[in-house]
XYZ file of C-alpha atoms in Angstrom:
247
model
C 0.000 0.000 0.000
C 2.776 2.421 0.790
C 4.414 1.651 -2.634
C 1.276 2.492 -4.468
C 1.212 5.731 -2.359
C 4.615 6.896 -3.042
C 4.098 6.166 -7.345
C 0.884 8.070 -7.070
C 2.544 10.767 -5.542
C 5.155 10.466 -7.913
C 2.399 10.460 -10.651
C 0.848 13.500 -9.291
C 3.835 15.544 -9.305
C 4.711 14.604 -12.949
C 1.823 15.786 -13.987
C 2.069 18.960 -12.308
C 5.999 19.476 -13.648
C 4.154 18.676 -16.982
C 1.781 20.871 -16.570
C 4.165 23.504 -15.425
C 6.295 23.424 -18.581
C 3.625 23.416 -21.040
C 2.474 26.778 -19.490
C 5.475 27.847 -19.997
C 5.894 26.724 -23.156
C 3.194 28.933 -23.616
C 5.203 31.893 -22.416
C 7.860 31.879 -24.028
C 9.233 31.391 -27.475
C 12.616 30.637 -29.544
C 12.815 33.661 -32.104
C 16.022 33.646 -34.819
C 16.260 36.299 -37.040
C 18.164 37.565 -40.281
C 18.601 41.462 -40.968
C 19.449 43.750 -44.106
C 20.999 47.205 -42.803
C 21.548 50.076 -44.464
C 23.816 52.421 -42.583
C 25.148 56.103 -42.516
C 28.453 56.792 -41.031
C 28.558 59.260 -38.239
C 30.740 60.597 -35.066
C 34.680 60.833 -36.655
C 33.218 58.038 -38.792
C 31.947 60.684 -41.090
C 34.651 63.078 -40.768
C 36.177 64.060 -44.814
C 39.962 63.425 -45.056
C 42.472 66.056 -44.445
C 44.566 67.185 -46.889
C 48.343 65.553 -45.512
C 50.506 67.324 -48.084
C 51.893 65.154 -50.667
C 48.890 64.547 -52.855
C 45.731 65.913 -51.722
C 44.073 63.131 -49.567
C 45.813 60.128 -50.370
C 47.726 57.452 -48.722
C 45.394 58.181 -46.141
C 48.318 57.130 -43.720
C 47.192 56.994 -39.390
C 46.072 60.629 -40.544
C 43.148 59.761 -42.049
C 42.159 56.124 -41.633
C 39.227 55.513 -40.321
C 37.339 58.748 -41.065
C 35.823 59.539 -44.900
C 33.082 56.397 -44.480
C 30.774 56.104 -47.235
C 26.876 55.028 -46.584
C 27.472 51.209 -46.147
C 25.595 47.787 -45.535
C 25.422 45.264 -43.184
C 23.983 41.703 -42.699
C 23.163 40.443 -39.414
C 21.959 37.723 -36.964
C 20.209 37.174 -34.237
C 18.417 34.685 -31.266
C 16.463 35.574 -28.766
C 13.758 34.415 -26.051
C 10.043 35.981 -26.067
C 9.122 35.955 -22.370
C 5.217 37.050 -22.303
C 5.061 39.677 -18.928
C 1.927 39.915 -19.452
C 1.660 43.629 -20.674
C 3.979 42.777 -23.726
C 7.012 40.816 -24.264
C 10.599 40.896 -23.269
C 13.318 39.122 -25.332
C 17.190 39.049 -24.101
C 18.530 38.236 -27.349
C 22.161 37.835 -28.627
C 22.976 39.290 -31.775
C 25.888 39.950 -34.860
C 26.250 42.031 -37.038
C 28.730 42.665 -39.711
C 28.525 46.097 -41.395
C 30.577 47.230 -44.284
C 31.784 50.962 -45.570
C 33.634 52.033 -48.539
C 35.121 55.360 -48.295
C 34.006 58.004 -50.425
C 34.119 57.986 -54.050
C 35.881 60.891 -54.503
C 38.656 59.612 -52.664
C 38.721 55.697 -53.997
C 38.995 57.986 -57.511
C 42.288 59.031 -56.363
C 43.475 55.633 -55.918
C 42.640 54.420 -59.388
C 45.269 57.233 -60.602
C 47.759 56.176 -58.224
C 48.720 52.953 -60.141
C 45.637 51.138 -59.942
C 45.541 51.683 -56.345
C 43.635 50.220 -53.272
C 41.545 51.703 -51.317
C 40.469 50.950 -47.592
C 37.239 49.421 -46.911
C 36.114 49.751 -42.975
C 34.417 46.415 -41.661
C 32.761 46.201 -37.974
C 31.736 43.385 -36.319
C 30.129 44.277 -32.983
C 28.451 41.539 -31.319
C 25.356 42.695 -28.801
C 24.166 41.445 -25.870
C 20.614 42.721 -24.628
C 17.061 43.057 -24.514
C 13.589 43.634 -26.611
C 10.370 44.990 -25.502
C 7.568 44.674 -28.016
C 4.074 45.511 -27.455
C 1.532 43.694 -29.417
C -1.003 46.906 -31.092
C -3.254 44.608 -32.964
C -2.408 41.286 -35.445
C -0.406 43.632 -37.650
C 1.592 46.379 -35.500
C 3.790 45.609 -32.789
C 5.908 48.648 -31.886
C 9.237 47.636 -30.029
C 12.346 49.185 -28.662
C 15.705 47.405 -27.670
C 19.184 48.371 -26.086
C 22.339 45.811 -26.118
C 26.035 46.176 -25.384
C 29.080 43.815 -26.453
C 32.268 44.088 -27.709
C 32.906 45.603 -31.783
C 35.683 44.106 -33.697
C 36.885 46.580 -36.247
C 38.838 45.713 -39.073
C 40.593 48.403 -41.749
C 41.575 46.754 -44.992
C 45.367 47.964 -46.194
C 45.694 50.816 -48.717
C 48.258 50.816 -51.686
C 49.540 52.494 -54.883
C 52.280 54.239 -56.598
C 53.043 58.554 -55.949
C 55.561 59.718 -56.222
C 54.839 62.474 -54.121
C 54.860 59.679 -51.015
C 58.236 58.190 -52.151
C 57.059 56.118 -54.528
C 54.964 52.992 -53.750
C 53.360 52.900 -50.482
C 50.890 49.754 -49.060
C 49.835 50.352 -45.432
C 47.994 48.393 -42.753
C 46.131 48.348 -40.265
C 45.150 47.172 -36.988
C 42.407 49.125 -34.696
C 41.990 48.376 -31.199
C 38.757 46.340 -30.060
C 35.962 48.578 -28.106
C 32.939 48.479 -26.252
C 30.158 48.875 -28.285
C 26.319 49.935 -27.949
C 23.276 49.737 -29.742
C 20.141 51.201 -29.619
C 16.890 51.182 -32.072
C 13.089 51.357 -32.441
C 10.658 50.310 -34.333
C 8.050 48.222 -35.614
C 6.987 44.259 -36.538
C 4.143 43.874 -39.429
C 3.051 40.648 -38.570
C 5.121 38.236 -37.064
C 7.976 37.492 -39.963
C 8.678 41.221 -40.661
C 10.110 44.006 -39.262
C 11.752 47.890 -39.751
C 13.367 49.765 -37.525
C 16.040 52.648 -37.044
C 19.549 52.088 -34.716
C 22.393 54.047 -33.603
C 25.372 51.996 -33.265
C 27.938 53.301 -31.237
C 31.116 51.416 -31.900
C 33.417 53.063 -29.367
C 36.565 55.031 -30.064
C 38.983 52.730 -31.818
C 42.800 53.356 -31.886
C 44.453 52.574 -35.078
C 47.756 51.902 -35.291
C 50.137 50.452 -38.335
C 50.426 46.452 -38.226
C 54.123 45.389 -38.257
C 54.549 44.581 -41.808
C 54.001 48.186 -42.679
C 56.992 50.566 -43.771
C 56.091 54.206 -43.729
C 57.192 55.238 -47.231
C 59.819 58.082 -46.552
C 57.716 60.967 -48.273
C 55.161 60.416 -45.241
C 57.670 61.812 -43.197
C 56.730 65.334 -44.533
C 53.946 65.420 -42.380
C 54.147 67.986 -39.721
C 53.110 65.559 -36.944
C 54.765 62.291 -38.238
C 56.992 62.343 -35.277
C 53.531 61.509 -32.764
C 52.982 57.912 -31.040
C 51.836 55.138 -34.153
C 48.124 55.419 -33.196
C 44.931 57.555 -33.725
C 41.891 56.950 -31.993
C 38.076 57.391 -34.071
C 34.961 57.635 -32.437
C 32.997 55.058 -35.041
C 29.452 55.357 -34.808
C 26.533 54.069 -37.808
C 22.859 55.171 -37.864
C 21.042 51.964 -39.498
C 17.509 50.980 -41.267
C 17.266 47.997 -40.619
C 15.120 45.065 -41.989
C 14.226 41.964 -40.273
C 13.099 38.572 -40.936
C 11.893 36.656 -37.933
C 11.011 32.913 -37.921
């Protein structure tokens, strides 16, 4: 008799854990999500080259890098958790982007003339950390708002070409420092697969310095501050459309 009172306590209790995690089943839901972005430069980010003195705007040099950003895109990716609160829902979410900028085309012109130069291209790769609210209007409009924070991993492709206003042939590269980076939008889901919203993405102020292969080219040395530590720092910041696809 006492075994057949413990198993139907047993059998009790599983169906309450049961019970239990098919409510919250209810609650909560597995969201992963794909995302177009179309991005404007701003902060430093958008800053136009300086002239340096030997031709115009170009090698860009530790001068320069890092500011004269084009409008850009970016593909990115995300999972998160919907947690219903019961007057909306809240979704901690992890998320990656990697956004893309050309510098302007006035400048990559230069580089054509300058021996079928390269140009720099500016990748980040911030990866956020943070949370969702959205707010269920009716079947169609869902207005939400989010905030996350995480580390942004910059990278500045190298820059090349023939002057000879900067000795000659120059290739430079680059390696920028790793900040703290933060992220915050608004907007709105149309249904449940589709969404728009804006962000500002500020990527922190990145110091960018020459990577060890690199040899100054000896007309560089004109520049009235070439004697200064191998670094310059850029506040990097992007305001983004961005599209979403949730499933």
């Amino acid at each position: 008799m006492h075994k057949m009172s413990t198993i139907k306590k047993l059998w009790i209790a599983g169906l309450f854990i049961s019970a239990a995690f098919a409510a919250n089943a209810q609650l909560t839901h597995l969201e992963q999500s794909i995302f177009l972005n179309f991005n404007a430069p701003m902060a430093s980010f958008n800053d136009d080259a300086a002239k340096n003195g030997l031709n115009d705007y170009i090698p860009m040099t530790r001068f320069n890098v890092g500011t004269n950003a084009a409008i850009g895109v970016g593909i990115g990716y995300r999972v998160c958790y919907r947690f219903d609160v019961g007057f909306g829902e809240v979704s901690p979410y992890l998320h990656a982007d990697l956004q893309w900028n050309r510098i302007k085309s006035d400048t990559r012109d230069l580089y054509l003339q300058a021996g079928n130069g390269s140009a720099p291209n500016y990748f980040n790769i911030p990866i956020f950390v943070g949370v969702n609210y959205r707010y269920q209007l009716t079947d169609i409009f869902t207005p939400f708002g989010e905030f996350g924070l995480g580390p942004d991993f910059m990278i500045c492709t190298k820059e090349s070409g023939t002057l000879p206003s900067a000795g000659g042939k120059f290739e430079m590269k680059y390696r920028p420092t790793c900040e703290v980076a933060w992220q915050i939008g608004a907007g709105c889901y149309f249904g449940q697969h589709v969404s728009a919203s804006l962000h500002y993405n500020g990527f922190g102020k990145h110091a960018i310095e020459y990577t060890s292969s690199t040899t100054v080219p000896e007309g560089t040395l004109q520049l009235a501050d070439a004697s200064s530590p191998a670094t310059k720092s850029r506040n990097i910041g992007l305001l983004s459309l961005r599209i979403g696809f949730h499933f």
